[in-house]
Amino acid sequence: MSGVSELSESDKVFLKAFLPPKSGTRSDGRDPGLPFVTLTYASSLDGMISLSPGVRTTLSGPETKSMTHYLRMHHDAILVGAGTAIADDPGLNSRYPGATLDTQPQPVIVDLRARWDVSGKNVLRLTSGRQGKAPWIISNLDVLPNQALSDAGGSLVHVEFDSTSEAGGGLGVPHTQGQQCSWSSILRSLRKRGIGSIMIEGGARVINSLLAEPMLVDSVIVTIAPTWLGVGGVAVAPSPKFDDAGQRVNSARLEHTVWRQFGADAVLCGRPMR
Ligand SMILES: NC(=O)C1=CN([C@@H]2O[C@H](COP(=O)(O)OP(=O)(O)OC[C@H]3O[C@@H](n4cnc5c(N)ncnc54)[C@H](O)[C@@H]3O)[C@@H](O)[C@H]2O)C=CC1
Ligand SMILES: Nc1nc(O)c(N)c(N[C@@H]2O[C@H](COP(=O)(O)O)[C@@H](O)[C@H]2O)n1
């Protein structure tokens, strides 16, 4: 049993405006070289997404879990960072009723330093059972680092390092977190491979850096669970932002927001203010 059930018609209507347009590409005439990007995650009331770094933590209830699998089915790809792949061993497929191999999202893992060993992991188990697609790895390497991955049909999406990242964190991420690729390069490379829409699930580093790049994000869908994870959890907290006068301002904000209750959880949808 997957524990994923059909959404009600009214739940689907609530989500509709925040889903990628049918063609899978942006509808507003802007950059056709970028996919439609949905940033989506589940948060506690204290803004945490897991109990501590590297710990898989269930926040979504059955209704919001079903919503996540509905959203996955409506995107061409689903992306997580290596930290999430290592911590969660995610399946990265859609278990929504009626999902077929054709409607499965393409799993994408950002793993520049080849930290994630995919051997024996859930995503490959699902690939071999034809319940999901073989993952793509975003890396600046030239060949896939893992034999199990190439045997399963996975592939490498080569993206160069962002030349500004060592100097100060080109994605609004402190430079102590090492070299990185620009989100624009990652997303453009995926678009060139036919990805018209992508659901980005996390983890914290991925979400925080994307919140600093509102031009790249089309929709944000956040599940808010009625619980506090407490000090020491992994927080969604983008880097501080300053105006031209050097005054601290809000790091990011949503507009056109709508809220709805799904079981015990609240779901917030909005568009990043640019
Ligand atoms: N509640 C929720 O909805 C979710 C919770 N999580 C939780 O988040 C935690 C993991 O978060 P983090 O440790 O922050 O890891 P993460 O999943 O954000 O991955 C960070 C890693 O991804 C790579 N990366 C990300 N962006 C990059 C870029 N632009 N260029 C180059 N490399 C890049 C780097 O290897 C980096 O170390 C886990 O505990 C997981 O359970 C993860 C997803 C969703
Ligand atoms: N929507 C949501 N709610 C939670 O409570 C979560 N912990 C997550 N985590 C994300 O889902 C991935 C697990 O996916 P599978 O069910 O194994 O396919 C995990 O890696 C996070 O990206 N999401």
Coordinates of C-alpha atoms and ligand atoms in Angstrom, one line a residue:
M1 CA 0.0 0.0 0.0
S2 CA 1.4 3.4 -1.0
G3 CA -0.8 5.4 1.3
V4 CA -1.5 7.8 -1.5
S5 CA -5.0 8.5 -2.5
E6 CA -6.9 10.6 -5.1
L7 CA -7.4 14.3 -4.3
S8 CA -10.9 15.7 -4.2
E9 CA -12.0 17.9 -7.2
S10 CA -11.9 21.0 -5.0
D11 CA -8.3 20.2 -3.9
K12 CA -7.3 19.9 -7.6
V13 CA -9.1 23.2 -8.4
F14 CA -7.1 24.9 -5.5
L15 CA -3.8 23.7 -6.9
K16 CA -4.5 24.3 -10.6
A17 CA -3.2 27.8 -11.0
F18 CA 0.1 26.8 -9.5
L19 CA 0.7 23.8 -11.7
P20 CA 2.9 24.1 -14.8
P21 CA 0.9 25.0 -18.0
K22 CA -0.2 22.0 -20.0
S23 CA 2.5 22.4 -22.6
G24 CA 5.0 22.1 -19.7
T25 CA 6.6 25.4 -20.5
R26 CA 6.2 28.9 -19.2
S27 CA 3.0 30.6 -20.3
D28 CA 4.0 34.2 -19.7
G29 CA 6.2 34.6 -22.7
R30 CA 9.4 34.8 -20.6
D31 CA 12.6 32.9 -21.1
P32 CA 11.8 29.7 -23.1
G33 CA 15.3 28.4 -22.1
L34 CA 14.1 27.8 -18.6
P35 CA 11.7 25.1 -17.3
F36 CA 8.6 26.0 -15.2
V37 CA 9.9 25.6 -11.6
T38 CA 7.8 24.7 -8.6
L39 CA 9.5 24.8 -5.2
T40 CA 7.7 22.6 -2.8
Y41 CA 8.5 21.2 0.7
A42 CA 6.9 20.4 4.1
S43 CA 7.7 22.6 7.0
S44 CA 7.1 22.6 10.8
L45 CA 5.7 25.6 12.6
D46 CA 9.2 26.6 13.5
G47 CA 10.3 26.6 9.8
M48 CA 12.2 23.3 10.0
I49 CA 12.2 20.5 7.4
S50 CA 13.9 17.8 9.4
L51 CA 14.8 17.0 13.0
S52 CA 18.5 17.3 12.4
P53 CA 20.8 17.2 9.4
G54 CA 20.6 13.9 7.6
V55 CA 17.5 12.6 9.4
R56 CA 14.5 11.7 7.3
T57 CA 11.5 13.3 9.1
T58 CA 7.9 12.9 8.2
L59 CA 5.9 16.1 8.4
S60 CA 3.2 15.6 5.8
G61 CA 0.0 13.8 6.8
P62 CA -1.7 11.4 4.4
E63 CA -3.6 14.2 2.6
T64 CA -0.6 16.4 1.9
K65 CA 1.5 13.3 1.0
S66 CA -1.2 12.5 -1.6
M67 CA -0.9 16.1 -2.8
T68 CA 2.9 15.8 -3.2
H69 CA 2.4 12.7 -5.4
Y70 CA -0.2 14.5 -7.5
L71 CA 2.2 17.4 -8.0
R72 CA 5.0 15.0 -8.9
M73 CA 2.8 13.4 -11.6
H74 CA 2.3 16.9 -13.1
H75 CA 5.9 17.7 -13.5
D76 CA 8.5 16.4 -16.0
A77 CA 11.2 16.2 -13.4
I78 CA 11.8 16.2 -9.6
L79 CA 15.0 17.5 -8.2
V80 CA 16.7 17.1 -4.8
G81 CA 20.2 17.9 -3.5
A82 CA 22.8 15.2 -2.6
G83 CA 22.1 15.9 1.1
T84 CA 18.5 14.8 0.7
A85 CA 19.4 11.8 -1.4
I86 CA 21.8 10.6 1.2
A87 CA 19.6 11.3 4.2
D88 CA 16.2 10.2 2.9
D89 CA 17.0 7.5 0.3
P90 CA 14.0 8.9 -1.6
G91 CA 12.0 7.0 -4.2
L92 CA 11.5 10.2 -6.3
N93 CA 8.6 8.7 -8.2
S94 CA 4.8 9.4 -8.2
R95 CA 2.7 6.8 -6.4
Y96 CA -0.5 8.8 -7.3
P97 CA -3.3 6.4 -8.4
G98 CA -3.1 5.9 -12.2
A99 CA 0.6 7.0 -12.5
T100 CA 2.4 5.1 -15.3
L101 CA 6.0 4.9 -16.3
D102 CA 5.2 7.6 -18.9
T103 CA 3.8 10.0 -16.3
Q104 CA 6.7 9.5 -13.9
P105 CA 8.9 12.5 -13.3
Q106 CA 12.5 12.3 -14.2
P107 CA 14.5 12.1 -10.9
V108 CA 17.4 14.6 -10.8
I109 CA 20.0 14.8 -8.1
V110 CA 22.5 17.7 -7.7
D111 CA 25.7 15.9 -6.6
L112 CA 28.8 17.8 -7.7
R113 CA 31.2 15.9 -5.5
A114 CA 29.7 12.4 -6.2
R115 CA 28.9 12.0 -2.6
W116 CA 25.7 9.9 -3.2
D117 CA 26.3 6.1 -3.7
V118 CA 23.2 5.0 -5.5
S119 CA 23.9 1.3 -5.3
G120 CA 20.9 -0.6 -3.7
K121 CA 19.0 2.6 -3.2
N122 CA 15.2 3.0 -3.5
V123 CA 15.3 5.0 -6.7
L124 CA 17.1 2.1 -8.5
R125 CA 14.7 -0.5 -7.0
L126 CA 11.8 1.5 -8.5
T127 CA 13.6 1.9 -11.8
S128 CA 14.1 -1.9 -12.1
G129 CA 10.4 -2.4 -11.1
R130 CA 9.4 0.1 -13.9
Q131 CA 7.8 2.3 -11.2
G132 CA 10.1 5.2 -11.8
K133 CA 12.8 6.5 -14.1
A134 CA 16.5 6.1 -13.8
P135 CA 18.0 9.2 -12.2
W136 CA 20.1 12.0 -13.8
I137 CA 23.0 13.4 -11.8
I138 CA 24.0 17.0 -12.1
S139 CA 27.7 17.2 -11.8
N140 CA 30.8 18.9 -13.3
L141 CA 32.3 15.4 -13.9
D142 CA 32.5 14.1 -17.4
V143 CA 31.4 10.5 -16.7
L144 CA 29.0 9.0 -14.3
P145 CA 30.8 8.1 -11.1
N146 CA 28.7 5.0 -10.4
Q147 CA 28.5 1.8 -12.4
A148 CA 25.1 0.8 -10.9
L149 CA 23.7 4.0 -12.1
S150 CA 24.9 3.6 -15.7
D151 CA 23.7 0.0 -15.7
A152 CA 20.2 1.2 -14.7
G153 CA 20.1 3.7 -17.5
G154 CA 20.9 6.8 -15.4
S155 CA 22.8 9.6 -16.9
L156 CA 25.0 12.6 -16.2
V157 CA 24.0 16.2 -16.8
H158 CA 27.3 18.0 -17.0
V159 CA 27.2 21.6 -15.6
E160 CA 30.3 23.7 -15.0
F161 CA 31.0 25.3 -11.6
D162 CA 29.9 28.8 -11.2
S163 CA 33.1 30.9 -11.4
T164 CA 31.8 33.3 -8.7
S165 CA 30.9 30.5 -6.2
E166 CA 34.3 30.1 -4.5
A167 CA 34.7 33.8 -3.9
G168 CA 31.4 34.3 -2.1
G169 CA 28.6 32.0 -2.8
G170 CA 27.0 33.0 -6.1
L171 CA 23.6 31.5 -5.0
G172 CA 23.4 33.5 -1.8
V173 CA 24.9 30.5 0.0
P174 CA 27.9 31.1 2.3
H175 CA 31.2 30.2 0.5
T176 CA 32.0 27.8 3.3
Q177 CA 29.7 25.4 1.5
G178 CA 32.1 25.0 -1.4
Q179 CA 31.9 25.1 -5.1
Q180 CA 28.5 25.1 -6.8
C181 CA 26.8 25.6 -10.1
S182 CA 24.5 28.4 -10.8
W183 CA 20.8 27.5 -10.7
S184 CA 20.4 29.2 -14.1
S185 CA 23.0 26.8 -15.6
I186 CA 21.4 23.8 -14.0
L187 CA 17.9 24.7 -15.1
R188 CA 19.0 25.6 -18.7
S189 CA 20.8 22.3 -19.0
L190 CA 17.7 20.5 -18.0
R191 CA 15.5 22.5 -20.4
K192 CA 17.9 21.6 -23.2
R193 CA 17.2 17.9 -22.3
G194 CA 13.5 18.4 -22.8
I195 CA 12.5 19.2 -19.2
G196 CA 9.6 21.7 -19.4
S197 CA 8.6 21.6 -15.8
I198 CA 10.5 20.7 -12.6
M199 CA 9.4 20.2 -9.0
I200 CA 12.2 21.0 -6.6
E201 CA 11.7 19.4 -3.2
G202 CA 14.8 20.3 -1.2
G203 CA 16.7 20.0 1.0
A204 CA 17.5 23.2 3.0
R205 CA 20.5 24.3 0.9
V206 CA 18.7 23.9 -2.3
I207 CA 15.5 25.7 -1.1
N208 CA 17.5 28.5 0.6
S209 CA 19.5 29.2 -2.5
L210 CA 16.5 29.2 -4.8
L211 CA 14.6 31.5 -2.6
A212 CA 17.4 34.0 -3.3
E213 CA 16.7 33.7 -7.0
P214 CA 12.9 34.5 -7.4
M215 CA 13.3 35.1 -11.1
L216 CA 13.9 31.4 -11.6
V217 CA 10.9 30.1 -9.5
D218 CA 7.3 30.1 -10.8
S219 CA 5.4 28.5 -8.0
V220 CA 5.9 27.8 -4.3
I221 CA 3.8 25.2 -2.6
V222 CA 4.5 24.7 1.1
T223 CA 2.9 22.1 3.4
I224 CA 2.8 23.4 7.0
A225 CA 2.4 20.6 9.6
P226 CA 1.0 21.5 13.0
T227 CA 4.1 20.6 14.9
W228 CA 7.4 22.2 16.1
L229 CA 10.6 20.2 15.5
G230 CA 12.7 22.3 17.9
V231 CA 16.2 23.7 18.1
G232 CA 18.8 21.7 16.1
G233 CA 16.4 21.0 13.2
V234 CA 17.2 21.9 9.6
A235 CA 15.6 25.2 8.9
V236 CA 14.4 26.9 5.7
A237 CA 16.1 30.3 6.2
P238 CA 17.6 32.0 3.2
S239 CA 20.7 34.2 3.5
P240 CA 20.2 37.8 4.8
K241 CA 19.4 40.4 2.2
F242 CA 20.3 44.2 2.2
D243 CA 19.0 47.1 0.2
D244 CA 21.1 49.7 -1.6
A245 CA 21.5 51.7 1.7
G246 CA 22.8 48.6 3.5
Q247 CA 19.6 48.2 5.5
R248 CA 18.5 44.6 6.2
V249 CA 15.3 43.7 4.3
N250 CA 13.2 40.5 4.1
S251 CA 15.0 37.8 2.2
A252 CA 12.1 36.6 0.2
R253 CA 8.3 37.0 0.0
L254 CA 5.4 35.4 -1.8
E255 CA 2.6 37.2 -3.6
H256 CA -0.8 36.0 -5.0
T257 CA -1.0 33.6 -2.0
V258 CA -3.8 31.1 -1.3
W259 CA -4.2 28.7 1.6
R260 CA -6.2 25.5 2.1
Q261 CA -6.4 22.9 4.8
F262 CA -5.5 19.3 3.7
G263 CA -6.3 17.0 6.7
A264 CA -4.4 18.4 9.7
D265 CA -1.9 20.4 7.5
A266 CA -2.2 23.8 5.9
V267 CA -1.0 24.2 2.3
L268 CA 0.2 27.6 1.1
C269 CA 0.6 28.4 -2.6
G270 CA 2.2 31.6 -3.9
R271 CA 4.5 33.2 -6.4
P272 CA 7.9 34.6 -5.4
M273 CA 7.9 38.4 -5.4
R274 CA 10.5 39.5 -7.9
Ligands
LIG1 N1 10.5 18.3 4.7 C1 10.8 18.4 3.5 O1 9.9 18.7 2.6 C2 12.1 18.0 3.0 C3 13.1 17.8 3.9 N2 14.4 17.5 3.5 C4 15.5 17.3 4.4 O2 16.5 18.2 4.2 C5 17.8 17.7 4.7 C6 18.8 17.8 3.7 O3 19.1 19.2 3.4 P1 20.6 19.7 3.1 O4 21.5 19.0 4.0 O5 20.6 21.2 3.1 O6 20.9 19.1 1.7 P2 20.4 19.3 0.2 O7 19.4 18.2 -0.2 O8 19.9 20.7 0.0 O9 21.7 19.0 -0.6 C7 22.8 19.9 -0.5 C8 23.9 19.4 -1.5 O10 23.4 19.4 -2.8 C9 24.4 19.9 -3.7 N3 23.9 21.2 -4.2 C10 22.8 21.8 -3.9 N4 22.7 22.9 -4.7 C11 23.8 23.0 -5.4 C12 24.3 23.9 -6.4 N5 23.6 25.0 -6.8 N6 25.5 23.7 -6.9 C13 26.2 22.6 -6.6 N7 25.8 21.7 -5.6 C14 24.6 21.9 -5.1 C15 25.6 20.0 -2.9 O11 26.3 18.7 -3.0 C16 25.1 20.2 -1.5 O12 26.0 19.7 -0.5 C17 17.5 16.2 5.0 O13 17.5 16.1 6.4 C18 16.1 16.0 4.4 O14 15.4 15.0 5.2 C19 14.7 17.4 2.1 C20 13.7 17.6 1.2 C21 12.4 18.0 1.6
LIG2 N1 6.1 16.7 1.1 C1 7.0 16.1 1.9 N2 6.6 15.9 3.2 C2 7.5 15.4 4.1 O1 7.1 15.2 5.4 C3 8.8 15.0 3.7 N3 9.6 14.5 4.6 C4 9.1 15.2 2.4 N4 10.3 14.9 1.9 C5 10.6 14.8 0.5 O2 10.1 13.7 -0.1 C6 11.2 12.8 -0.4 C7 10.8 11.4 0.0 O3 10.2 10.9 -1.1 P1 9.7 9.4 -1.4 O4 8.4 9.3 -0.8 O5 10.7 8.5 -0.8 O6 9.7 9.4 -2.9 C8 12.4 13.3 0.4 O7 13.6 13.0 -0.2 C9 12.1 14.8 0.3 O8 12.4 15.3 -0.9 N5 8.2 15.8 1.5

